[in-house]
XYZ file of C-alpha atoms in Angstrom:
371
model
C 124.146 98.418 106.662
C 127.244 100.877 106.484
C 127.079 104.134 108.417
C 126.952 105.913 105.119
C 123.961 104.239 104.381
C 122.452 104.654 107.826
C 122.874 108.336 107.883
C 122.589 109.391 104.273
C 120.410 112.399 103.341
C 118.625 110.864 100.322
C 116.354 113.885 99.533
C 118.773 116.632 99.382
C 117.913 118.905 96.577
C 115.143 116.803 95.246
C 112.500 118.686 93.331
C 109.515 116.477 91.962
C 106.974 119.407 91.516
C 105.366 122.481 92.648
C 105.370 122.360 96.527
C 108.559 120.544 96.987
C 111.730 122.344 98.196
C 115.286 122.281 96.724
C 118.328 122.397 98.951
C 119.117 125.880 97.507
C 117.809 128.394 99.791
C 115.216 126.207 101.397
C 115.011 124.752 104.927
C 117.233 122.280 106.192
C 117.449 118.660 104.471
C 115.533 115.943 106.287
C 117.693 113.357 108.115
C 117.389 109.735 109.178
C 119.650 108.733 111.890
C 119.658 105.241 113.317
C 119.122 104.961 117.053
C 118.554 107.882 119.633
C 120.504 110.848 118.255
C 120.797 114.471 118.639
C 119.613 116.835 116.136
C 119.824 120.088 117.626
C 121.708 122.611 115.733
C 122.647 124.723 118.685
C 122.266 125.328 122.530
C 119.241 123.536 124.052
C 116.398 125.988 125.374
C 116.810 126.388 129.102
C 113.761 125.739 131.219
C 112.483 128.981 132.777
C 112.587 129.566 136.452
C 108.996 128.779 137.926
C 107.913 130.869 141.164
C 106.616 129.309 144.206
C 103.077 130.551 143.535
C 102.493 129.322 139.966
C 99.704 126.902 139.756
C 101.857 124.361 137.905
C 103.227 123.519 141.378
C 99.726 121.969 142.277
C 98.225 120.238 139.077
C 99.731 117.819 136.581
C 99.815 118.850 133.078
C 100.063 117.149 129.805
C 100.649 118.281 126.302
C 97.374 118.726 124.195
C 99.050 117.793 120.935
C 99.872 114.571 121.508
C 97.437 111.435 121.974
C 97.713 107.963 120.060
C 95.644 104.725 120.756
C 97.568 101.553 119.556
C 95.860 99.515 116.691
C 94.476 96.938 119.320
C 93.192 99.285 121.843
C 95.482 97.893 124.403
C 97.271 101.124 124.990
C 97.200 104.812 125.120
C 100.034 107.432 124.715
C 100.502 110.984 125.648
C 103.137 113.468 126.622
C 103.799 114.657 130.151
C 105.380 118.307 129.928
C 108.596 119.310 131.393
C 106.971 121.521 133.780
C 106.468 118.642 136.669
C 110.019 117.372 136.171
C 111.360 121.330 136.598
C 109.385 121.386 139.627
C 110.880 118.145 140.913
C 107.396 116.677 140.818
C 108.367 113.952 138.323
C 111.375 112.337 137.497
C 110.431 112.042 133.787
C 109.222 114.394 130.892
C 108.076 113.017 127.755
C 105.992 110.093 126.488
C 103.879 108.265 128.972
C 101.905 104.969 128.135
C 98.910 103.706 129.709
C 97.157 100.166 129.729
C 93.424 100.646 128.774
C 92.149 97.568 130.669
C 93.687 98.618 134.060
C 93.835 102.487 133.077
C 97.300 102.473 134.916
C 100.606 104.059 133.542
C 102.764 101.113 132.194
C 105.743 102.988 130.826
C 107.281 106.719 131.222
C 110.254 108.119 129.289
C 112.448 110.842 129.909
C 112.754 111.699 125.993
C 111.450 115.384 126.437
C 108.712 114.662 123.580
C 106.011 117.487 123.843
C 104.351 117.280 120.464
C 102.301 115.234 118.218
C 102.102 111.239 118.651
C 101.113 108.766 116.214
C 100.914 104.908 116.301
C 102.018 102.685 113.440
C 98.787 101.326 111.975
C 100.029 97.778 111.702
C 103.406 97.315 113.912
C 104.281 98.014 117.356
C 105.813 101.431 116.838
C 105.190 104.812 117.714
C 106.174 107.975 116.295
C 106.870 111.000 118.790
C 107.451 114.470 118.242
C 109.756 117.385 120.049
C 110.563 120.672 118.977
C 113.168 119.191 116.553
C 113.238 115.700 116.616
C 110.949 112.761 115.849
C 111.371 109.446 117.249
C 110.347 106.330 115.733
C 110.552 103.913 118.733
C 109.052 100.820 120.188
C 106.527 101.251 123.103
C 109.415 99.844 125.707
C 111.153 102.982 124.584
C 114.034 101.573 122.054
C 114.360 104.345 119.605
C 114.896 102.825 116.242
C 115.389 106.066 114.167
C 115.614 109.727 114.747
C 114.126 111.898 112.002
C 114.769 115.939 111.847
C 114.996 118.678 109.573
C 112.361 121.019 110.965
C 113.525 124.472 111.902
C 113.830 125.358 115.568
C 112.233 128.281 117.489
C 113.961 131.758 117.603
C 113.379 135.120 119.276
C 110.786 135.987 116.821
C 109.074 132.905 116.180
C 107.973 129.845 118.080
C 107.805 126.547 115.754
C 106.314 123.240 116.608
C 105.825 119.928 115.089
C 102.140 120.138 115.354
C 101.047 116.582 113.600
C 102.184 113.347 112.569
C 100.545 110.843 110.466
C 101.330 107.319 109.122
C 100.052 106.368 105.592
C 97.449 103.685 105.760
C 99.847 100.889 104.827
C 102.471 102.381 107.394
C 105.308 102.645 104.723
C 105.489 106.498 104.860
C 105.452 109.036 107.836
C 104.638 112.723 107.567
C 105.293 115.500 109.790
C 104.099 118.798 109.683
C 105.539 121.746 111.611
C 104.642 125.482 111.958
C 107.975 126.291 110.314
C 105.740 125.938 107.080
C 106.985 122.527 105.856
C 105.626 118.933 105.516
C 108.361 116.341 105.726
C 108.055 112.854 104.450
C 109.938 109.763 105.282
C 109.952 106.244 103.605
C 109.978 103.432 106.200
C 109.026 100.527 104.034
C 110.930 97.267 105.073
C 112.283 98.362 108.389
C 114.489 101.030 106.676
C 114.327 105.009 106.761
C 114.962 107.139 103.704
C 113.992 110.757 103.126
C 111.595 112.041 100.796
C 110.379 115.271 99.130
C 110.169 118.424 101.673
C 106.545 119.980 100.824
C 105.923 123.641 101.514
C 102.521 125.426 102.157
C 102.293 128.378 99.745
C 101.511 130.695 102.596
C 99.676 130.715 106.206
C 100.523 128.495 108.977
C 100.210 124.604 108.680
C 97.867 123.333 111.334
C 97.169 119.668 110.766
C 97.514 117.008 108.238
C 95.716 113.846 106.938
C 96.285 111.195 104.608
C 93.358 110.037 102.311
C 91.869 106.702 103.024
C 93.641 105.149 100.085
C 96.737 106.955 101.143
C 97.420 108.530 97.636
C 97.202 111.958 98.882
C 98.314 114.048 101.777
C 95.988 117.128 102.584
C 96.898 119.865 105.161
C 94.825 122.470 106.897
C 96.368 126.042 106.564
C 95.308 128.792 108.919
C 95.072 131.828 106.546
C 95.027 129.597 103.209
C 92.336 126.972 103.782
C 93.378 123.553 102.364
C 96.290 122.320 100.308
C 97.206 118.675 98.986
C 99.805 116.622 97.432
C 100.502 113.573 95.736
C 101.801 111.418 98.592
C 104.187 109.273 96.387
C 105.517 111.985 94.389
C 105.229 115.104 96.273
C 103.838 117.062 93.476
C 101.185 119.512 94.474
C 97.737 118.731 93.613
C 94.992 121.042 92.055
C 93.909 123.426 94.724
C 90.532 122.702 96.480
C 88.158 125.216 95.517
C 85.579 126.876 97.523
C 87.190 126.214 101.018
C 87.125 128.705 103.942
C 90.407 130.297 104.407
C 90.777 129.714 108.088
C 91.432 125.947 108.446
C 92.814 124.638 111.386
C 91.962 121.050 111.730
C 91.475 117.947 109.153
C 90.750 114.542 109.213
C 89.867 111.931 106.373
C 86.290 110.634 106.738
C 84.933 107.091 105.769
C 83.460 108.484 102.682
C 86.647 109.491 100.720
C 86.476 112.804 101.785
C 88.336 115.146 104.176
C 86.727 117.174 106.739
C 88.086 120.658 107.773
C 87.766 122.590 111.148
C 87.426 126.122 110.202
C 88.158 128.784 112.876
C 86.206 131.333 111.486
C 82.769 131.342 112.634
C 83.318 127.681 114.076
C 82.452 125.388 111.139
C 83.106 121.978 109.718
C 83.628 121.897 105.896
C 83.717 118.495 103.787
C 86.313 118.571 100.985
C 86.895 116.316 98.066
C 89.873 116.316 95.888
C 87.704 115.787 92.864
C 84.948 118.255 93.505
C 86.438 120.817 95.860
C 84.847 122.085 99.323
C 81.074 121.547 100.090
C 78.927 123.297 102.299
C 79.921 123.812 105.912
C 77.802 123.284 109.072
C 78.201 125.214 112.267
C 80.107 123.854 115.078
C 79.975 124.839 118.956
C 83.679 124.336 119.363
C 85.057 127.944 118.954
C 88.417 126.535 117.318
C 87.977 123.126 116.061
C 91.468 122.170 115.429
C 91.331 118.387 116.492
C 89.279 116.185 114.413
C 89.285 112.385 114.909
C 87.428 109.848 112.854
C 86.230 106.500 114.482
C 85.923 103.003 113.368
C 82.252 103.559 112.426
C 82.642 106.946 110.842
C 81.644 109.084 113.734
C 83.949 112.246 113.917
C 85.093 113.940 117.295
C 85.581 117.473 117.556
C 87.552 119.583 120.090
C 90.023 122.380 120.682
C 90.059 126.227 121.176
C 90.471 125.738 124.947
C 87.257 124.464 125.186
C 85.683 122.224 127.728
C 83.137 120.644 125.339
C 83.620 117.873 122.949
C 81.235 117.334 119.806
C 80.551 113.796 118.250
C 79.123 114.149 114.739
C 77.316 111.168 112.778
C 78.981 110.057 109.681
C 78.483 112.496 106.748
C 77.885 115.535 109.305
C 74.209 114.802 109.537
C 73.809 115.653 113.081
C 76.041 115.632 116.499
C 75.699 115.349 120.344
C 77.543 117.825 122.575
C 79.391 116.323 125.528
C 80.265 118.573 128.399
C 83.442 117.874 130.651
C 82.676 117.691 134.249
C 83.012 120.960 136.113
C 85.165 119.554 139.004
C 85.506 116.038 140.633
C 86.525 115.760 144.528
C 90.147 115.163 145.150
C 91.340 115.706 141.612
C 89.492 119.364 140.482
C 88.403 120.328 137.086
C 89.787 118.704 133.939
C 90.435 121.764 132.078
C 90.461 122.333 128.393
C 90.192 119.386 125.910
C 93.031 118.735 123.613
C 93.530 116.030 120.935
C 91.104 112.809 121.065
C 91.600 109.427 119.546
C 89.359 106.516 118.995
C 90.094 102.945 119.933
C 88.801 100.081 117.715
C 85.791 99.309 120.019
C 84.622 103.031 119.608
C 85.806 104.023 123.213
C 87.032 107.837 122.816
C 90.101 108.977 124.569
C 90.981 112.622 124.978
C 93.815 114.380 126.766
C 93.125 117.246 129.107
C 95.093 120.073 130.902
C 94.844 118.711 134.298
C 93.331 115.460 134.600
C 95.543 113.923 131.698
C 94.123 111.186 129.411
C 90.387 110.614 129.929
C 88.012 108.326 128.245
C 84.495 108.317 127.145
C 82.535 105.278 127.104
C 79.133 106.568 125.731
C 77.927 107.347 129.104
C 80.564 109.242 131.203
C 83.724 110.598 131.371
C 86.593 108.888 133.628
C 90.124 109.552 133.980
C 93.118 107.233 133.566
C 95.735 107.299 136.056
C 97.088 110.802 136.601
C 100.915 111.241 136.082
């Protein structure tokens, strides 16, 4: 493979329909770079000075956006934030991987990734996001591709890659940033090629999900509701009718629908590309931004700096509320819940602010090794 092929910008200026962006007047083009490559357009952000009295000196901290379980359920991955490295309490900042059988850390990488994480559905590959770059890597740390194009933060606005998702067949990766774009990459056959850049009409994109058959991509947009596109062509589909406007979370359920997390009045709302949004149900999670569907169709709901988790039965027929422990000797309180992820056997993993990764076995919470 030539260097030209390896680093080609294959999607520049491509306009396949409403919702895509051309190279003229739009954001930066998407890129695929082989190996671990820098994508920053300017100087790296400097780490702030942390005073001696900050609580970060006493507690570990993981990012709440990133959590993924391998398809076989043997490993779980999350991101250790840069705070502990800046305080000389850790030699690494970035992706951390645990063995779920021993509950011990088996790998730590100094890759500075702090955003979303997703495991490939069929291969032993993991996609991790930082502020600008996305790494497609093996779990041993070998970076196969560096993906880029999302805009960086500036003095007026903070931007973050909030979500990543593989298509069900694993041939496409989608990334979502608060810069207002959804970027697509084709990964079929071990190659990497850029695809259309999608743009939300207005509002802040918060989460994305593929339909169960992989034909559509739907996005929860705060201030807009839900938008969806044809995953193959990038064409914007007909708007979902009847959806609440303050959508902050989304997942594809086992009934061919999407479920939206609505921050306004804390609701969950089913949405079908064919019939639009249905009647919503009340949730006890103040900002239901993290939704995860399990192998049996159950839906885990968390977010909004809450220390409570809800698990809903398939079809949103009913739910149970699960509280985190208030405090445990020697390790203190877990802090708020972030993203959750299901293992194939139905074990639920979650990332918390201070305990790191924890698991729910149906009876009680227990922490994995704390970084």
